[in-house]
Short mmCIF file of C-alpha atoms in Angstrom, two decimals:
data_model
loop_
_atom_site.label_atom_id
_atom_site.label_comp_id
_atom_site.label_asym_id
_atom_site.label_seq_id
_atom_site.Cartn_x
_atom_site.Cartn_y
_atom_site.Cartn_z
CA MET A 1 -205.24 -139.11 62.13
CA GLU A 2 -203.68 -140.45 65.31
CA GLN A 3 -203.46 -136.91 66.69
CA GLN A 4 -207.14 -136.38 65.89
CA ASN A 5 -208.08 -139.61 67.70
CA THR A 6 -206.05 -138.55 70.74
CA ARG A 7 -207.75 -135.16 70.77
CA THR A 8 -211.17 -136.82 70.53
CA LYS A 9 -210.37 -139.13 73.45
CA ILE A 10 -209.18 -136.19 75.57
CA LEU A 11 -212.33 -134.20 74.81
CA GLY A 12 -214.43 -137.28 75.55
CA PHE A 13 -212.68 -137.69 78.89
CA PHE A 14 -213.41 -134.11 79.93
CA ASP A 15 -217.02 -134.41 78.73
CA THR A 16 -217.47 -137.49 80.93
CA LEU A 17 -215.74 -135.78 83.86
CA GLY A 18 -218.06 -132.79 83.49
CA GLU A 19 -221.10 -135.06 83.48
CA LEU A 20 -219.85 -136.85 86.59
CA ILE A 21 -219.34 -133.53 88.40
CA LEU A 22 -222.86 -132.43 87.39
CA CYS A 23 -224.42 -135.70 88.52
CA ASN A 24 -222.44 -135.59 91.77
CA LEU A 25 -223.77 -132.11 92.54
CA LEU A 26 -227.34 -133.08 91.71
CA TRP A 27 -227.09 -136.16 93.96
CA ILE A 28 -225.79 -134.10 96.89
CA VAL A 29 -228.44 -131.38 96.52
CA CYS A 30 -231.33 -133.84 96.12
CA SER A 31 -230.07 -135.95 99.06
CA LEU A 32 -230.07 -133.07 101.54
CA PRO A 33 -233.48 -134.04 103.00
CA VAL A 34 -231.80 -137.43 103.79
CA PHE A 35 -234.97 -139.48 103.20
CA THR A 36 -234.56 -138.79 99.46
CA ILE A 37 -231.14 -140.47 99.25
CA GLY A 38 -232.71 -143.56 97.71
CA ALA A 39 -234.41 -141.60 94.93
CA SER A 40 -231.22 -139.61 94.31
CA SER A 41 -229.21 -142.83 94.04
CA ALA A 42 -231.67 -144.34 91.57
CA ALA A 43 -231.60 -141.15 89.49
CA LEU A 44 -227.80 -141.14 89.58
CA PHE A 45 -227.77 -144.71 88.32
CA THR A 46 -230.05 -143.69 85.44
CA CYS A 47 -227.59 -140.95 84.46
CA ASN A 48 -224.64 -143.32 84.71
CA ARG A 49 -226.34 -145.82 82.39
CA LYS A 50 -226.47 -143.04 79.82
CA ILE A 51 -222.80 -142.21 80.41
CA LEU A 52 -221.88 -145.88 79.94
CA ALA A 53 -223.94 -145.90 76.74
CA LYS A 54 -222.10 -142.71 75.64
CA GLU A 55 -225.30 -140.68 75.63
CA ALA A 56 -225.50 -137.06 76.76
CA VAL A 57 -226.58 -136.38 80.34
CA ARG A 58 -228.52 -133.26 81.27
CA PRO A 59 -230.14 -132.18 84.57
CA GLY A 60 -233.55 -133.06 83.13
CA VAL A 61 -232.52 -136.72 82.90
CA PHE A 62 -231.70 -136.76 86.62
CA PHE A 63 -234.87 -134.96 87.73
CA THR A 64 -237.17 -137.08 85.54
CA ALA A 65 -235.69 -140.26 87.01
CA PHE A 66 -235.82 -138.77 90.51
CA ARG A 67 -239.56 -138.11 90.28
CA ARG A 68 -240.27 -141.52 88.74
CA CYS A 69 -238.27 -143.41 91.37
CA LEU A 70 -239.20 -141.29 94.40
CA LYS A 71 -241.81 -143.59 95.97
CA PRO A 72 -240.19 -147.05 95.57
CA ALA A 73 -236.64 -145.82 96.14
CA THR A 74 -237.63 -143.92 99.29
CA GLY A 75 -239.33 -147.04 100.63
CA ALA A 76 -236.20 -149.10 99.96
CA TRP A 77 -233.94 -146.46 101.51
CA LEU A 78 -236.05 -146.15 104.68
CA LEU A 79 -236.02 -149.95 105.05
CA ILE A 80 -232.21 -150.00 104.76
CA ALA A 81 -231.91 -147.13 107.26
CA ALA A 82 -234.18 -148.96 109.72
CA LEU A 83 -232.17 -152.19 109.43
CA PHE A 84 -228.85 -150.46 110.01
CA ALA A 85 -230.33 -148.46 112.89
CA LEU A 86 -231.37 -151.78 114.44
CA ILE A 87 -227.87 -153.17 113.88
CA ALA A 88 -226.30 -150.08 115.47
CA ALA A 89 -228.58 -150.34 118.50
CA ASN A 90 -227.59 -153.98 119.01
CA ILE A 91 -223.89 -153.18 118.64
CA TYR A 92 -224.31 -150.66 121.44
CA ILE A 93 -225.45 -153.40 123.85
CA LEU A 94 -222.79 -155.96 122.83
CA PRO A 95 -220.36 -155.17 125.70
CA ALA A 96 -223.05 -156.02 128.23
CA LEU A 97 -223.57 -159.55 126.89
CA GLU A 98 -221.77 -162.72 127.87
CA PRO A 99 -219.08 -163.85 125.34
CA ARG A 100 -221.03 -166.73 123.77
CA LEU A 101 -224.19 -164.70 123.28
CA ARG A 102 -222.09 -161.80 122.01
CA SER A 103 -220.51 -164.01 119.33
CA VAL A 104 -223.89 -165.27 118.19
CA LEU A 105 -225.29 -161.75 117.98
CA ILE A 106 -222.24 -160.49 116.06
CA ALA A 107 -222.63 -163.30 113.51
CA PHE A 108 -226.36 -162.60 113.18
CA LEU A 109 -225.86 -158.85 112.75
CA GLY A 110 -223.09 -159.45 110.23
CA ALA A 111 -225.35 -161.70 108.17
CA ILE A 112 -228.16 -159.14 108.23
CA ALA A 113 -225.76 -156.37 107.16
CA LEU A 114 -224.33 -158.46 104.32
CA LEU A 115 -227.75 -159.48 102.99
CA THR A 116 -228.93 -155.87 103.17
CA LEU A 117 -225.90 -154.67 101.20
CA LEU A 118 -226.28 -157.41 98.58
CA TRP A 119 -229.96 -156.54 98.20
CA SER A 120 -229.40 -152.77 98.01
CA ALA A 121 -226.63 -153.20 95.42
CA HIS A 122 -229.29 -154.41 92.98
CA MET A 123 -232.48 -152.85 94.32
CA PHE A 124 -231.79 -149.22 93.38
CA PRO A 125 -230.54 -150.05 89.86
CA LEU A 126 -233.64 -152.22 89.32
CA ILE A 127 -235.89 -149.41 90.54
CA ALA A 128 -234.12 -146.99 88.19
CA ALA A 129 -234.49 -149.35 85.23
CA ASN A 130 -238.07 -150.38 86.01
CA HIS A 131 -240.14 -148.83 83.21
CA SER A 132 -242.62 -151.71 83.05
CA GLY A 133 -244.26 -151.23 86.44
CA LEU A 134 -242.89 -154.28 88.26
CA SER A 135 -244.05 -154.42 91.88
CA PHE A 136 -241.77 -153.62 94.83
CA THR A 137 -242.03 -157.25 95.92
CA LYS A 138 -240.97 -158.49 92.49
CA LEU A 139 -238.01 -156.09 92.41
CA THR A 140 -236.98 -157.20 95.90
CA THR A 141 -237.04 -160.86 94.86
CA MET A 142 -234.98 -160.08 91.75
CA ALA A 143 -232.47 -158.05 93.79
CA PHE A 144 -231.90 -160.87 96.29
CA ALA A 145 -231.63 -163.47 93.51
CA LEU A 146 -229.07 -161.43 91.55
CA GLY A 147 -227.06 -160.65 94.67
CA ILE A 148 -226.78 -164.30 95.68
CA ARG A 149 -226.34 -165.79 92.21
CA TYR A 150 -223.64 -163.30 91.17
CA LEU A 151 -222.06 -162.95 94.59
CA PRO A 152 -218.41 -162.16 93.60
CA LEU A 153 -219.40 -159.37 91.19
CA THR A 154 -221.96 -157.99 93.63
CA LEU A 155 -219.38 -157.94 96.43
CA SER A 156 -217.02 -155.90 94.25
CA ALA A 157 -219.78 -153.32 93.79
CA VAL A 158 -220.61 -153.38 97.51
CA PHE A 159 -216.95 -152.88 98.46
CA VAL A 160 -216.71 -149.69 96.41
CA GLN A 161 -219.96 -148.42 97.94
CA VAL A 162 -218.78 -148.97 101.53
CA LEU A 163 -215.22 -147.73 100.85
CA PRO A 164 -215.89 -144.30 102.45
CA ALA A 165 -216.95 -146.01 105.70
CA VAL A 166 -213.85 -148.24 105.56
CA LEU A 167 -211.60 -145.20 105.07
CA PHE A 168 -213.31 -143.37 107.93
CA ILE A 169 -212.80 -146.26 110.35
CA ALA A 170 -209.33 -147.41 109.28
CA PHE A 171 -207.73 -144.20 108.03
CA PRO A 172 -209.52 -141.15 109.43
CA ASN A 173 -206.82 -138.77 108.21
CA LEU A 174 -207.02 -140.14 104.66
CA PHE A 175 -210.80 -139.89 104.82
CA LEU A 176 -210.59 -136.11 105.14
CA TYR A 177 -208.75 -135.87 101.82
CA ALA A 178 -210.93 -138.50 100.16
CA SER A 179 -214.10 -136.69 101.21
CA ALA A 180 -213.04 -133.69 99.12
CA VAL A 181 -212.83 -135.95 96.05
CA TYR A 182 -216.19 -137.52 96.87
CA ALA A 183 -217.74 -134.06 97.21
CA VAL A 184 -216.66 -133.12 93.66
CA PHE A 185 -217.13 -136.29 91.60
CA GLY A 186 -216.35 -139.35 93.77
CA ILE A 187 -219.96 -140.28 94.51
CA ALA A 188 -220.85 -140.28 90.83
CA LEU A 189 -217.65 -142.12 89.90
CA THR A 190 -218.39 -144.82 92.49
CA SER A 191 -221.92 -145.12 91.13
CA LEU A 192 -220.52 -145.36 87.59
CA TYR A 193 -218.39 -148.35 88.58
CA HIS A 194 -221.40 -149.83 90.38
CA GLY A 195 -223.44 -149.36 87.22
CA PHE A 196 -220.75 -151.01 85.11
CA ILE A 197 -220.81 -154.08 87.39
CA VAL A 198 -224.61 -154.22 87.40
CA GLU A 199 -224.72 -154.01 83.60
CA ARG A 200 -222.32 -156.98 83.43
CA ILE A 201 -224.55 -158.95 85.80
CA TRP A 202 -227.67 -158.11 83.80
CA ALA A 203 -225.91 -159.30 80.64
CA LYS A 204 -224.99 -162.59 82.31
CA ALA A 205 -228.56 -162.98 83.59
CA HIS A 206 -229.98 -162.09 80.13
CA LEU A 207 -231.86 -159.13 81.57
CA SER A 208 -232.56 -156.20 79.28
CA PHE A 209 -233.83 -152.79 80.43
CA THR A 210 -234.32 -149.68 78.34
CA ILE A 211 -232.40 -146.58 79.43
#
């Protein structure tokens, strides 16, 4: 009996790994146009909710969610890209500013970046789970509220999401090896952890969404 349970767990592990590899590939392919990264991320979250619920994941699940989330998720993604482009442009001019003004601008840009990350950590999952037609404004309000109210948990999800950027800046040599893992299943695995955290937050907030 114990041997049978061990065998079942091993098979379950490889089933989950195969689903993560599939979802990872679908995310990469569907993100190639760049502006569709938001829709791909929402679709990936939908697949990961099924994995967490121990339901089977097929390509059709990803593509159905991708089509459903395309408009709101693309809008959210383009907004995030615009904000970080603005931050990057201001960072470029920092050396030309006097020290006091530079410090103020750094603090302001840091606050904008943090709020954007907190918002995005909840916005794409909410878009993916939105089957009741909630407006973009309503989802945005919910995303900000969840990010602020459950700040420690949200920060843990944000940290995992920005880990590739941290590795690239701090350990460029390690990033080269890590990128190979991300290319195979790392993106989906990161999203799975993100989904696990979001599900915990939704449970604490008494939010219930159908998969």
